[in-house]
Amino acid sequence: MDARTNDRGGLGRRNRPRKMPKGRQVEPQALEEVRALLADRPRRRDLLIEHLHLIQDRYGYLSAAHLAALSQEMRLAQTEVYEVATFYAHFDVVKEGETRPPAVTVRVCDSLSCALAGSEHLLHTLPSRLGPDVRVVRAPCMGACDRAPVCAVGHVQLMGATAENVAAAVTQGAHAHPYPTPNDFERYVRDGGYSLLKACLAGARTRDDIIKTVSDAGLRGLGGAGFPTGRKWTLVRAEPAPRLFAVNADEGEPGTFKDRYYLERDPHQFIEGMLIAAWVVEAADVYIYIRDEYPDVRLMLAEEIAKVERAGLAKHARMHLRRGAGAYICGEESAMIESIEGKRGLPRHRPPYVAQVGLFGRPTLEQNVETLYWVRDIVERGAQWFTSHGRRERKGFRSFSVSGRVKKPGVVLAPAGVTARELIEEYCGGMQEGHRFKAYLPGGASGGILPESMADLPLDFGMLEKYGCFVGSHAVVILSDKDDMKAVALNLMRFFEDESCGQCTPCRVGTEKAVKLMETAPWDEALLNELSAAMRDASICGLGQAAPNPLASVLKYFRDDLTRPLVSW
């Protein structure tokens, strides 16, 4: 039979003229709406996430029609746009035929500090209280653990949330609090701000001198890794130009909120330190990646950065604000770079390292907000000023995000080497009434859990690893005799399960299976230990490698809790 005919004698399907082009068609109205939103903005690939935010902010969700129109406007495959839009938790993608989400969404933080403060009760009571026209969903840490529990009504966070004030915010409309006026650019300049940057740009300071001072002070990356800052600057400078700079303001570790505190308290000290670091490594462009959970901080930074640019202080480095979209994994440096490039936040295999092949394939300096915040003080006051502080032979300051069962949670600036017991008694007003100190997380969700009997260990880099823990970003969550350590570990593992990017099987499947095993009593210790070993050995990045730490801590230090029924909050 002729290949062009079928068994009925007709023409083969291959040669029939196609009535419609292949794939989803672009609706003219949707295309017009997307073009109006984008206006004269560039259609570059790296701006995909920014453009998705424009659509989400305007319409409250991402429709299939708008995604198709955006893909055409940006000359991207629809699959590329779709896979990015569905990767991030803050994008509501509505497929064809699906019902659009309600106009108002209330996100309730269910991470550990908020769970301790009653967020589970809110999750159970708010749906009936608010009615069917309001969507209530779980959300990971919002970076306000000292004011738990926290809800986000739309894009506005409500601290110390109750069913009553959440309902009032939904009815009356939630409004963001303006940032404090002492952050003003003119005030900062009057107080001597940007003098150091001006001296650098004028040649009164040398790059080698700045690096030496920072190195002598022992300044380290304060986002969690603790890599020596001066050494990192030297490594990046040794790479061929052009070099780039990516700033990590995406603190998503449950229990961590210190970067937010410093940005709200004195953004220009951070901006000056950032511009000095850009000058040192000769980075022509600086990309500031900030959490979508901090909308007021992002808008404030945009205003203050514009003032700095108008004053002519940033001629050596163009500054770009990039908005996250709800993905803890983007706190990992290479995942953050992928996100800045407009892609899914999937960690890269290394080597090559970010300092060699980073943003847009160029050598890239990556730094945390607090690290840059200290640059000006250290250089102006000298390394000895910084190293003169410390306890137990540790040197410098450390900013601890303290939350949980203490009377006065918040950001604590304390000498390096301070202990958890000292944080509670000297800085946080002691334990809450009716609570007895039982345990603590020294480094957020991934840093493990230690018992009260080990509360006199110095909290600093390299001091807790032999106990199966680490300080990381110095997020300290205090637990009491009212807390079940199995429930604590399960809460943390659920967080890792939800936030796994899914790229590697050990993390994607391992966290899911660990949650199921931990929900069942009694725990199968042999199987949990085998699963933990596989996750540590084979996961691509630190999320999967560190996810078993809280579980291992419970098995090691809290044997009594294993024999009791699981008690949640």
Coordinates of C-alpha atoms in Angstrom, one line a residue:
M1 CA 0.0 0.0 0.0
D2 CA 1.2 3.5 -0.8
A3 CA 2.7 5.1 2.3
R4 CA 0.7 8.2 1.6
T5 CA -2.6 6.4 1.9
N6 CA -4.3 4.7 4.8
D7 CA -6.2 1.4 4.8
R8 CA -9.3 3.2 3.7
G9 CA -7.6 4.7 0.7
G10 CA -7.4 8.2 2.0
L11 CA -4.4 10.4 2.4
G12 CA -2.1 9.6 5.2
R13 CA -2.2 11.8 8.4
R14 CA 1.3 13.0 7.7
N15 CA 0.3 14.9 4.6
R16 CA -3.0 16.3 5.8
P17 CA -2.8 20.1 6.2
R18 CA -2.8 21.1 9.9
K19 CA -5.9 23.2 10.7
M20 CA -4.2 24.9 13.7
P21 CA -0.5 25.4 14.5
K22 CA 0.9 22.9 17.0
G23 CA 0.8 23.7 20.7
R24 CA -1.2 26.1 22.8
Q25 CA -2.2 29.2 20.9
V26 CA -1.7 32.7 22.2
E27 CA -4.9 34.6 22.9
P28 CA -4.8 38.1 21.5
Q29 CA -6.3 39.7 24.7
A30 CA -3.8 37.9 27.0
L31 CA -0.9 39.0 24.7
E32 CA -2.2 42.6 24.9
E33 CA -2.4 42.4 28.7
V34 CA 1.1 41.0 29.1
R35 CA 2.5 43.6 26.7
A36 CA 0.8 46.4 28.7
L37 CA 2.4 45.1 31.9
L38 CA 5.8 44.7 30.5
A39 CA 5.7 48.0 28.7
D40 CA 9.2 49.0 27.8
R41 CA 10.9 46.5 30.1
P42 CA 13.6 44.3 28.4
R43 CA 12.5 40.8 27.4
R44 CA 15.7 39.2 28.5
R45 CA 15.6 35.6 29.8
D46 CA 17.0 36.5 33.2
L47 CA 14.0 38.7 33.8
L48 CA 11.5 35.9 33.5
I49 CA 10.8 35.7 37.2
E50 CA 10.4 39.4 37.5
H51 CA 7.9 39.4 34.7
L52 CA 6.0 36.5 36.3
H53 CA 5.7 38.6 39.4
L54 CA 4.2 41.5 37.4
I55 CA 1.4 39.2 36.1
Q56 CA 0.8 37.6 39.5
D57 CA 0.7 41.0 41.3
R58 CA -1.8 42.4 38.8
Y59 CA -4.2 39.4 38.4
G60 CA -3.6 37.4 41.6
Y61 CA -2.6 34.3 39.7
L62 CA -0.9 33.0 36.5
S63 CA -3.3 31.8 33.9
A64 CA -2.4 29.4 31.1
A65 CA -3.3 32.2 28.6
H66 CA -0.9 34.7 30.2
L67 CA 1.9 32.1 30.4
A68 CA 1.5 31.4 26.7
A69 CA 1.5 35.1 25.9
L70 CA 4.6 35.7 28.1
S71 CA 6.5 32.9 26.4
Q72 CA 5.8 34.4 23.0
E73 CA 6.7 37.9 24.1
M74 CA 10.0 36.7 25.6
R75 CA 10.7 34.2 22.8
L76 CA 10.8 31.3 25.1
A77 CA 9.3 27.8 24.9
Q78 CA 6.1 27.5 26.8
T79 CA 7.6 24.6 28.7
E80 CA 10.4 26.9 30.0
V81 CA 8.0 29.5 31.3
Y82 CA 5.7 26.8 32.8
E83 CA 8.5 24.9 34.6
V84 CA 9.8 28.1 36.2
A85 CA 6.3 29.3 37.2
T86 CA 5.4 26.0 38.8
F87 CA 8.7 25.7 40.7
Y88 CA 8.2 28.6 43.0
A89 CA 5.6 28.5 45.8
H90 CA 4.4 32.1 45.5
F91 CA 3.3 31.7 41.9
D92 CA -0.3 30.4 41.6
V93 CA -0.5 28.7 38.2
V94 CA -4.0 28.0 37.1
K95 CA -4.3 25.4 34.3
E96 CA -7.0 25.6 31.7
G97 CA -10.3 24.4 33.2
E98 CA -9.1 25.0 36.8
T99 CA -10.8 27.4 39.1
R100 CA -8.8 30.6 39.9
P101 CA -7.8 31.0 43.5
P102 CA -9.8 33.3 45.8
A103 CA -8.9 37.0 45.7
V104 CA -7.4 36.8 49.2
T105 CA -4.9 34.2 50.3
V106 CA -3.8 33.9 54.0
R107 CA -0.5 32.1 54.4
V108 CA 0.1 30.7 57.9
C109 CA 3.7 29.9 58.9
D110 CA 4.0 26.4 60.2
S111 CA 7.8 26.3 60.8
L112 CA 9.0 25.5 64.3
S113 CA 8.9 28.8 66.1
C114 CA 5.4 29.6 64.8
A115 CA 4.3 26.0 65.6
L116 CA 5.5 26.5 69.2
A117 CA 3.4 29.7 69.3
G118 CA 0.2 28.2 68.0
S119 CA 0.2 28.3 64.2
E120 CA -1.4 24.8 64.0
H121 CA -4.4 26.1 65.9
L122 CA -4.7 29.0 63.4
L123 CA -4.6 26.5 60.5
H124 CA -7.5 24.6 61.9
T125 CA -9.6 27.6 62.9
L126 CA -9.1 30.2 60.2
P127 CA -10.8 28.4 57.3
S128 CA -14.2 28.3 59.0
R129 CA -13.6 31.8 60.5
L130 CA -12.8 33.4 57.2
G131 CA -15.2 31.6 54.9
P132 CA -14.9 30.0 51.4
D133 CA -13.9 33.3 49.7
V134 CA -10.5 33.3 51.5
R135 CA -7.8 30.7 50.9
V136 CA -5.8 29.5 53.9
V137 CA -2.6 27.7 53.2
R138 CA 0.5 26.5 55.0
A139 CA 3.7 28.4 54.4
P140 CA 7.3 28.0 55.5
C141 CA 9.3 30.4 57.7
M142 CA 8.6 34.0 57.0
G143 CA 11.6 35.5 58.8
A144 CA 9.7 36.9 61.8
C145 CA 10.2 34.1 64.3
D146 CA 10.6 36.5 67.2
R147 CA 7.0 37.7 66.6
A148 CA 5.4 34.3 66.1
P149 CA 2.9 33.2 65.1
V150 CA 3.0 35.0 61.7
C151 CA 0.5 35.1 58.9
A152 CA 0.7 36.8 55.6
V153 CA -2.6 38.4 54.4
G154 CA -1.9 38.7 50.7
H155 CA 1.6 40.1 50.7
V156 CA 1.4 41.8 54.1
Q157 CA 2.7 40.0 57.2
L158 CA 0.8 40.1 60.4
M159 CA 2.9 39.4 63.5
G160 CA 1.5 37.8 66.7
A161 CA -1.4 36.5 64.6
T162 CA -4.7 35.5 66.2
A163 CA -7.9 34.4 64.5
E164 CA -9.4 37.8 65.5
N165 CA -6.7 40.1 64.1
V166 CA -6.3 38.0 60.9
A167 CA -10.0 38.2 60.3
A168 CA -9.9 42.0 60.9
A169 CA -7.0 42.3 58.4
V170 CA -8.9 40.4 55.8
T171 CA -12.0 42.5 56.3
Q172 CA -10.4 45.9 56.6
G173 CA -7.4 45.3 54.3
A174 CA -3.9 44.6 55.6
H175 CA -1.3 47.4 55.4
A176 CA 2.5 47.1 55.5
H177 CA 4.3 49.1 58.2
P178 CA 6.5 51.8 56.8
Y179 CA 10.2 51.3 57.5
P180 CA 11.8 53.5 60.2
T181 CA 12.8 57.0 59.1
P182 CA 16.3 56.8 60.8
N183 CA 17.3 54.7 57.8
D184 CA 17.3 57.9 55.6
F185 CA 20.2 58.4 53.3
E186 CA 20.8 62.1 54.3
R187 CA 20.9 61.1 58.0
Y188 CA 23.4 58.3 57.3
V189 CA 25.7 60.7 55.3
R190 CA 25.6 63.3 58.1
D191 CA 26.7 60.7 60.5
G192 CA 29.8 59.9 58.4
G193 CA 28.3 57.3 56.1
Y194 CA 29.8 56.6 52.7
S195 CA 33.1 58.3 53.8
L196 CA 34.9 55.0 53.6
L197 CA 33.4 54.2 50.2
K198 CA 34.4 57.7 48.9
A199 CA 38.0 57.1 50.2
C200 CA 38.1 53.8 48.3
L201 CA 36.9 55.3 45.1
A202 CA 39.3 58.3 45.4
G203 CA 42.3 56.0 45.8
A204 CA 42.9 56.9 49.4
R205 CA 42.5 53.2 50.3
T206 CA 43.8 50.2 48.4
R207 CA 42.1 47.0 47.8
D208 CA 44.9 45.0 49.4
D209 CA 44.6 47.1 52.6
I210 CA 40.8 46.5 52.8
I211 CA 41.3 42.7 52.3
K212 CA 44.0 42.6 55.0
T213 CA 41.9 44.4 57.5
V214 CA 38.9 42.2 56.9
S215 CA 41.1 39.1 57.1
D216 CA 42.9 40.2 60.3
A217 CA 39.4 40.7 61.9
G218 CA 38.5 37.2 61.0
L219 CA 35.3 38.2 59.3
R220 CA 33.5 35.2 57.8
G221 CA 30.5 34.5 55.7
L222 CA 27.6 34.8 58.2
G223 CA 24.9 33.2 56.0
G224 CA 25.9 29.8 57.3
A225 CA 29.0 28.5 55.6
G226 CA 31.5 30.7 57.6
F227 CA 34.0 31.0 54.7
P228 CA 36.7 33.6 55.4
T229 CA 35.6 36.8 53.7
G230 CA 39.1 38.2 52.8
R231 CA 40.1 34.9 51.3
K232 CA 36.9 34.8 49.2
W233 CA 37.6 38.3 47.9
T234 CA 41.2 37.3 47.0
L235 CA 40.0 34.2 45.1
V236 CA 37.4 36.1 43.1
R237 CA 39.9 38.9 42.3
A238 CA 42.3 36.3 40.9
E239 CA 39.7 35.2 38.3
P240 CA 39.6 37.0 34.9
A241 CA 37.2 40.0 34.4
P242 CA 34.4 40.7 34.0
R243 CA 33.4 39.7 37.5
L244 CA 30.0 39.8 39.0
F245 CA 28.6 40.1 42.6
A246 CA 25.5 38.3 44.0
V247 CA 24.2 39.3 47.4
N248 CA 22.1 36.7 49.3
A249 CA 19.2 38.3 51.1
D250 CA 17.1 35.2 50.9
E251 CA 17.4 33.9 54.5
G252 CA 14.9 31.1 54.6
E253 CA 16.4 28.9 57.3
P254 CA 13.6 28.4 59.9
G255 CA 14.5 30.5 63.0
T256 CA 16.6 33.1 61.0
F257 CA 15.7 36.7 60.8
K258 CA 18.9 38.7 61.5
D259 CA 19.4 39.9 57.9
R260 CA 15.9 41.4 57.9
Y261 CA 16.7 43.1 61.2
Y262 CA 19.9 44.7 59.8
L263 CA 18.2 45.8 56.6
E264 CA 15.4 47.4 58.4
R265 CA 17.6 49.0 61.1
D266 CA 20.4 50.4 58.9
P267 CA 20.2 49.6 55.2
H268 CA 22.8 52.1 54.2
Q269 CA 25.5 50.4 56.3
F270 CA 24.8 47.3 54.3
I271 CA 24.7 49.1 51.0
E272 CA 28.0 50.8 51.7
G273 CA 29.7 47.5 52.6
M274 CA 28.2 46.0 49.5
L275 CA 29.6 48.7 47.3
I276 CA 33.0 48.5 49.0
A277 CA 33.1 44.7 48.3
A278 CA 32.1 45.3 44.7
W279 CA 35.0 47.8 44.4
V280 CA 37.5 45.4 46.0
V281 CA 36.7 42.6 43.5
E282 CA 36.0 45.0 40.6
A283 CA 32.5 43.7 40.0
A284 CA 30.7 45.8 37.5
D285 CA 27.2 44.5 38.4
V286 CA 25.7 43.6 41.8
Y287 CA 22.6 41.5 42.0
I288 CA 20.7 41.6 45.3
Y289 CA 18.4 38.6 45.7
I290 CA 15.8 39.3 48.4
R291 CA 13.1 37.1 49.8
D292 CA 9.6 37.7 48.4
E293 CA 8.5 37.4 52.1
Y294 CA 10.1 40.8 52.7
P295 CA 8.1 43.0 50.3
D296 CA 8.4 46.2 52.5
V297 CA 12.1 45.7 52.8
R298 CA 12.5 45.2 49.0
L299 CA 10.6 48.4 48.2
M300 CA 12.5 50.3 50.8
L301 CA 15.8 49.1 49.4
A302 CA 14.8 50.2 45.9
E303 CA 14.2 53.7 47.2
E304 CA 17.4 53.9 49.2
I305 CA 19.5 52.4 46.3
A306 CA 18.1 55.1 44.0
K307 CA 19.3 57.8 46.4
V308 CA 22.8 56.3 46.4
E309 CA 22.8 56.2 42.6
R310 CA 21.6 59.8 42.3
A311 CA 24.4 60.8 44.7
G312 CA 27.0 59.3 42.3
L313 CA 28.3 56.8 44.7
A314 CA 27.7 53.7 42.6
K315 CA 29.3 54.6 39.3
H316 CA 31.6 51.6 39.6
A317 CA 28.9 49.1 40.1
R318 CA 25.3 48.8 38.8
M319 CA 22.9 47.5 41.4
H320 CA 20.0 45.2 40.5
L321 CA 17.3 44.1 42.9
R322 CA 15.9 40.7 42.2
R323 CA 12.8 39.2 43.9
G324 CA 12.6 35.7 45.1
A325 CA 9.4 33.7 44.8
G326 CA 9.2 31.4 47.8
A327 CA 12.0 28.8 47.6
Y328 CA 14.2 27.9 50.5
I329 CA 16.6 26.2 48.2
C330 CA 17.5 29.5 46.6
G331 CA 19.5 30.3 49.8
E332 CA 22.1 27.9 48.4
E333 CA 24.5 30.0 46.4
S334 CA 24.4 28.2 43.0
A335 CA 20.6 27.8 43.2
M336 CA 20.3 31.5 43.9
I337 CA 22.4 32.2 40.8
E338 CA 20.1 30.0 38.7
S339 CA 17.1 31.9 40.0
I340 CA 18.7 35.3 39.3
E341 CA 19.2 34.0 35.7
G342 CA 15.4 33.4 35.5
K343 CA 15.5 29.7 36.0
R344 CA 14.3 27.1 38.5
G345 CA 16.5 27.2 41.6
L346 CA 18.3 24.0 41.1
P347 CA 21.7 23.7 42.8
R348 CA 24.7 23.2 40.5
H349 CA 27.2 20.4 40.6
R350 CA 30.6 21.6 41.7
P351 CA 33.4 22.1 40.7
P352 CA 33.4 24.6 39.0
Y353 CA 32.7 26.8 42.0
V354 CA 30.7 30.0 41.9
A355 CA 33.8 32.1 42.3
Q356 CA 35.1 30.6 39.0
V357 CA 31.9 30.1 37.0
G358 CA 28.9 31.8 38.5
L359 CA 26.3 34.3 37.4
F360 CA 25.9 34.3 33.6
G361 CA 29.0 32.1 33.4
R362 CA 31.3 34.7 35.0
P363 CA 33.4 34.6 38.2
T364 CA 31.1 35.7 40.9
L365 CA 31.5 36.9 44.5
E366 CA 28.6 35.7 46.6
Q367 CA 28.0 37.3 50.1
N368 CA 25.4 37.4 52.8
V369 CA 23.8 40.6 54.1
E370 CA 25.2 40.6 57.6
T371 CA 28.8 39.9 56.4
L372 CA 28.6 43.1 54.3
Y373 CA 27.0 45.0 57.1
W374 CA 30.1 44.7 59.2
V375 CA 32.6 45.8 56.5
R376 CA 32.4 49.5 57.2
D377 CA 32.8 49.2 61.0
I378 CA 35.7 46.8 60.8
V379 CA 37.7 48.8 58.3
E380 CA 37.0 52.2 60.0
R381 CA 37.6 51.0 63.6
G382 CA 40.3 48.5 62.8
A383 CA 40.5 44.7 63.1
Q384 CA 41.5 44.9 66.7
W385 CA 38.2 46.5 67.6
F386 CA 36.4 43.5 66.2
T387 CA 38.7 40.9 67.6
S388 CA 38.7 42.4 71.1
H389 CA 35.2 41.0 71.6
G390 CA 34.6 37.3 72.3
R391 CA 34.5 34.6 74.9
R392 CA 36.3 31.3 75.4
E393 CA 39.1 32.3 73.0
R394 CA 36.6 33.0 70.2
K395 CA 36.9 36.5 68.5
G396 CA 34.4 38.9 67.1
F397 CA 30.6 39.5 67.3
R398 CA 27.9 37.2 66.3
S399 CA 24.3 38.0 65.6
F400 CA 21.9 35.4 67.0
S401 CA 18.3 35.1 65.9
V402 CA 16.8 33.8 69.1
S403 CA 13.2 32.5 69.2
G404 CA 11.1 29.8 70.9
R405 CA 10.4 29.5 74.7
V406 CA 12.2 32.6 75.9
K407 CA 10.7 35.8 77.4
K408 CA 12.4 38.2 75.0
P409 CA 13.1 36.7 71.5
G410 CA 14.9 38.8 68.9
V411 CA 18.2 39.5 67.3
V412 CA 21.0 39.3 69.9
L413 CA 24.4 40.8 69.2
A414 CA 26.7 38.9 71.4
P415 CA 30.4 38.0 71.6
A416 CA 31.5 35.0 69.6
G417 CA 31.8 32.0 71.9
V418 CA 28.7 32.8 73.9
T419 CA 26.6 29.8 75.0
A420 CA 22.9 29.0 74.7
R421 CA 22.5 29.3 78.5
E422 CA 24.1 32.7 78.4
L423 CA 21.8 33.8 75.6
I424 CA 18.8 32.8 77.6
E425 CA 19.8 34.3 80.9
E426 CA 21.8 37.4 79.9
Y427 CA 20.1 38.5 76.7
C428 CA 16.6 37.0 76.5
G429 CA 15.2 37.5 80.0
G430 CA 15.1 33.8 80.9
M431 CA 12.6 31.1 79.9
Q432 CA 8.9 31.8 79.5
E433 CA 6.8 31.3 82.6
G434 CA 5.9 27.7 83.2
H435 CA 8.6 26.4 80.9
R436 CA 11.8 24.7 81.8
F437 CA 14.8 24.7 79.5
K438 CA 15.1 21.3 77.8
A439 CA 16.9 21.7 74.4
Y440 CA 17.9 24.0 71.7
L441 CA 18.6 24.3 68.0
P442 CA 22.0 26.0 67.6
G443 CA 21.8 26.6 63.9
G444 CA 18.3 26.6 62.6
A445 CA 16.5 23.7 61.0
S446 CA 19.6 22.0 59.6
G447 CA 21.9 22.6 62.6
G448 CA 20.7 19.7 64.8
I449 CA 19.3 19.7 68.3
L450 CA 21.3 19.6 71.6
P451 CA 20.0 18.9 75.1
E452 CA 20.1 21.4 78.0
S453 CA 23.0 19.5 79.5
M454 CA 25.1 20.7 76.5
A455 CA 24.0 24.3 76.8
D456 CA 27.4 25.5 77.9
L457 CA 29.2 24.8 74.6
P458 CA 30.5 27.9 72.8
L459 CA 28.3 28.8 69.8
D460 CA 30.7 29.4 67.0
F461 CA 32.0 28.0 63.8
G462 CA 33.7 24.6 64.1
M463 CA 32.8 24.1 67.8
L464 CA 29.7 21.8 67.5
E465 CA 30.5 19.6 64.5
K466 CA 31.9 16.8 66.7
Y467 CA 28.5 16.6 68.4
G468 CA 26.7 16.3 65.0
C469 CA 25.5 19.9 65.0
F470 CA 26.7 23.3 63.7
V471 CA 25.8 27.0 64.2
G472 CA 25.2 27.8 60.5
S473 CA 23.4 31.2 60.4
H474 CA 23.2 31.4 64.2
A475 CA 19.5 30.8 64.4
V476 CA 18.9 29.6 68.0
V477 CA 15.5 28.1 68.8
I478 CA 14.9 27.4 72.5
L479 CA 12.7 24.4 73.5
S480 CA 11.2 23.5 76.9
D481 CA 9.9 20.5 78.8
K482 CA 6.5 21.1 77.1
D483 CA 8.0 20.1 73.7
D484 CA 8.3 16.6 72.3
M485 CA 11.5 16.2 70.4
K486 CA 10.0 13.7 68.0
A487 CA 7.5 16.4 67.0
V488 CA 10.2 18.9 66.7
A489 CA 12.2 16.7 64.3
L490 CA 9.1 15.8 62.4
N491 CA 8.3 19.5 61.9
L492 CA 11.7 20.1 60.5
M493 CA 11.7 17.1 58.2
R494 CA 8.4 18.2 56.8
F495 CA 10.0 21.5 56.0
F496 CA 12.8 19.9 54.1
E497 CA 10.4 17.6 52.3
D498 CA 8.4 20.6 51.1
E499 CA 11.4 22.7 50.2
S500 CA 13.4 20.0 48.4
C501 CA 14.0 21.2 44.8
G502 CA 13.4 17.6 43.6
Q503 CA 16.6 17.5 41.4
C504 CA 18.2 14.5 43.2
T505 CA 16.5 11.3 44.3
P506 CA 18.2 11.0 47.7
C507 CA 16.8 14.3 48.9
R508 CA 13.5 14.3 47.0
V509 CA 12.5 10.7 48.0
G510 CA 14.5 10.5 51.2
T511 CA 12.8 13.4 52.9
E512 CA 9.4 12.1 51.9
K513 CA 10.1 8.6 53.2
A514 CA 11.6 10.0 56.4
V515 CA 8.5 11.9 57.1
K516 CA 6.3 8.8 56.7
L517 CA 8.6 6.8 58.9
M518 CA 8.7 9.5 61.6
E519 CA 4.9 9.7 61.6
T520 CA 4.7 6.1 62.6
A521 CA 5.4 4.9 66.1
P522 CA 7.6 3.4 67.2
W523 CA 10.4 4.7 64.9
D524 CA 12.3 2.1 62.9
E525 CA 15.7 3.3 63.9
A526 CA 17.7 1.0 61.7
L527 CA 15.8 2.1 58.6
L528 CA 15.9 5.8 59.5
N529 CA 19.6 5.6 60.0
E530 CA 20.1 3.8 56.7
L531 CA 18.0 6.4 54.9
S532 CA 19.8 9.3 56.6
A533 CA 23.2 7.9 55.5
A534 CA 22.0 7.7 51.9
M535 CA 20.8 11.3 52.0
R536 CA 24.0 12.6 53.5
D537 CA 26.2 10.7 51.0
A538 CA 24.4 11.2 47.8
S539 CA 22.4 14.5 47.9
I540 CA 23.7 17.2 45.6
C541 CA 23.5 20.1 48.1
G542 CA 23.4 20.9 51.7
L543 CA 19.6 20.6 52.0
G544 CA 19.5 16.8 51.6
Q545 CA 22.9 16.4 53.3
A546 CA 21.8 18.2 56.5
A547 CA 18.1 17.3 56.6
P548 CA 18.7 14.2 58.8
N549 CA 20.6 16.2 61.4
P550 CA 17.5 16.9 63.7
L551 CA 16.5 13.2 63.4
A552 CA 20.0 12.0 64.3
S553 CA 20.0 14.4 67.3
V554 CA 16.8 13.0 68.7
L555 CA 18.0 9.4 68.3
K556 CA 21.3 10.3 70.0
Y557 CA 20.3 12.8 72.8
F558 CA 16.6 12.3 73.5
R559 CA 16.1 8.6 74.0
D560 CA 13.4 9.1 76.6
D561 CA 11.2 11.0 74.1
L562 CA 11.3 8.0 71.8
T563 CA 9.2 5.8 74.2
R564 CA 6.4 8.4 74.5
P565 CA 3.4 9.0 72.2
L566 CA 4.0 11.7 69.6
V567 CA 2.7 15.0 71.0
S568 CA 2.3 17.9 68.6
W569 CA 1.3 21.5 69.4

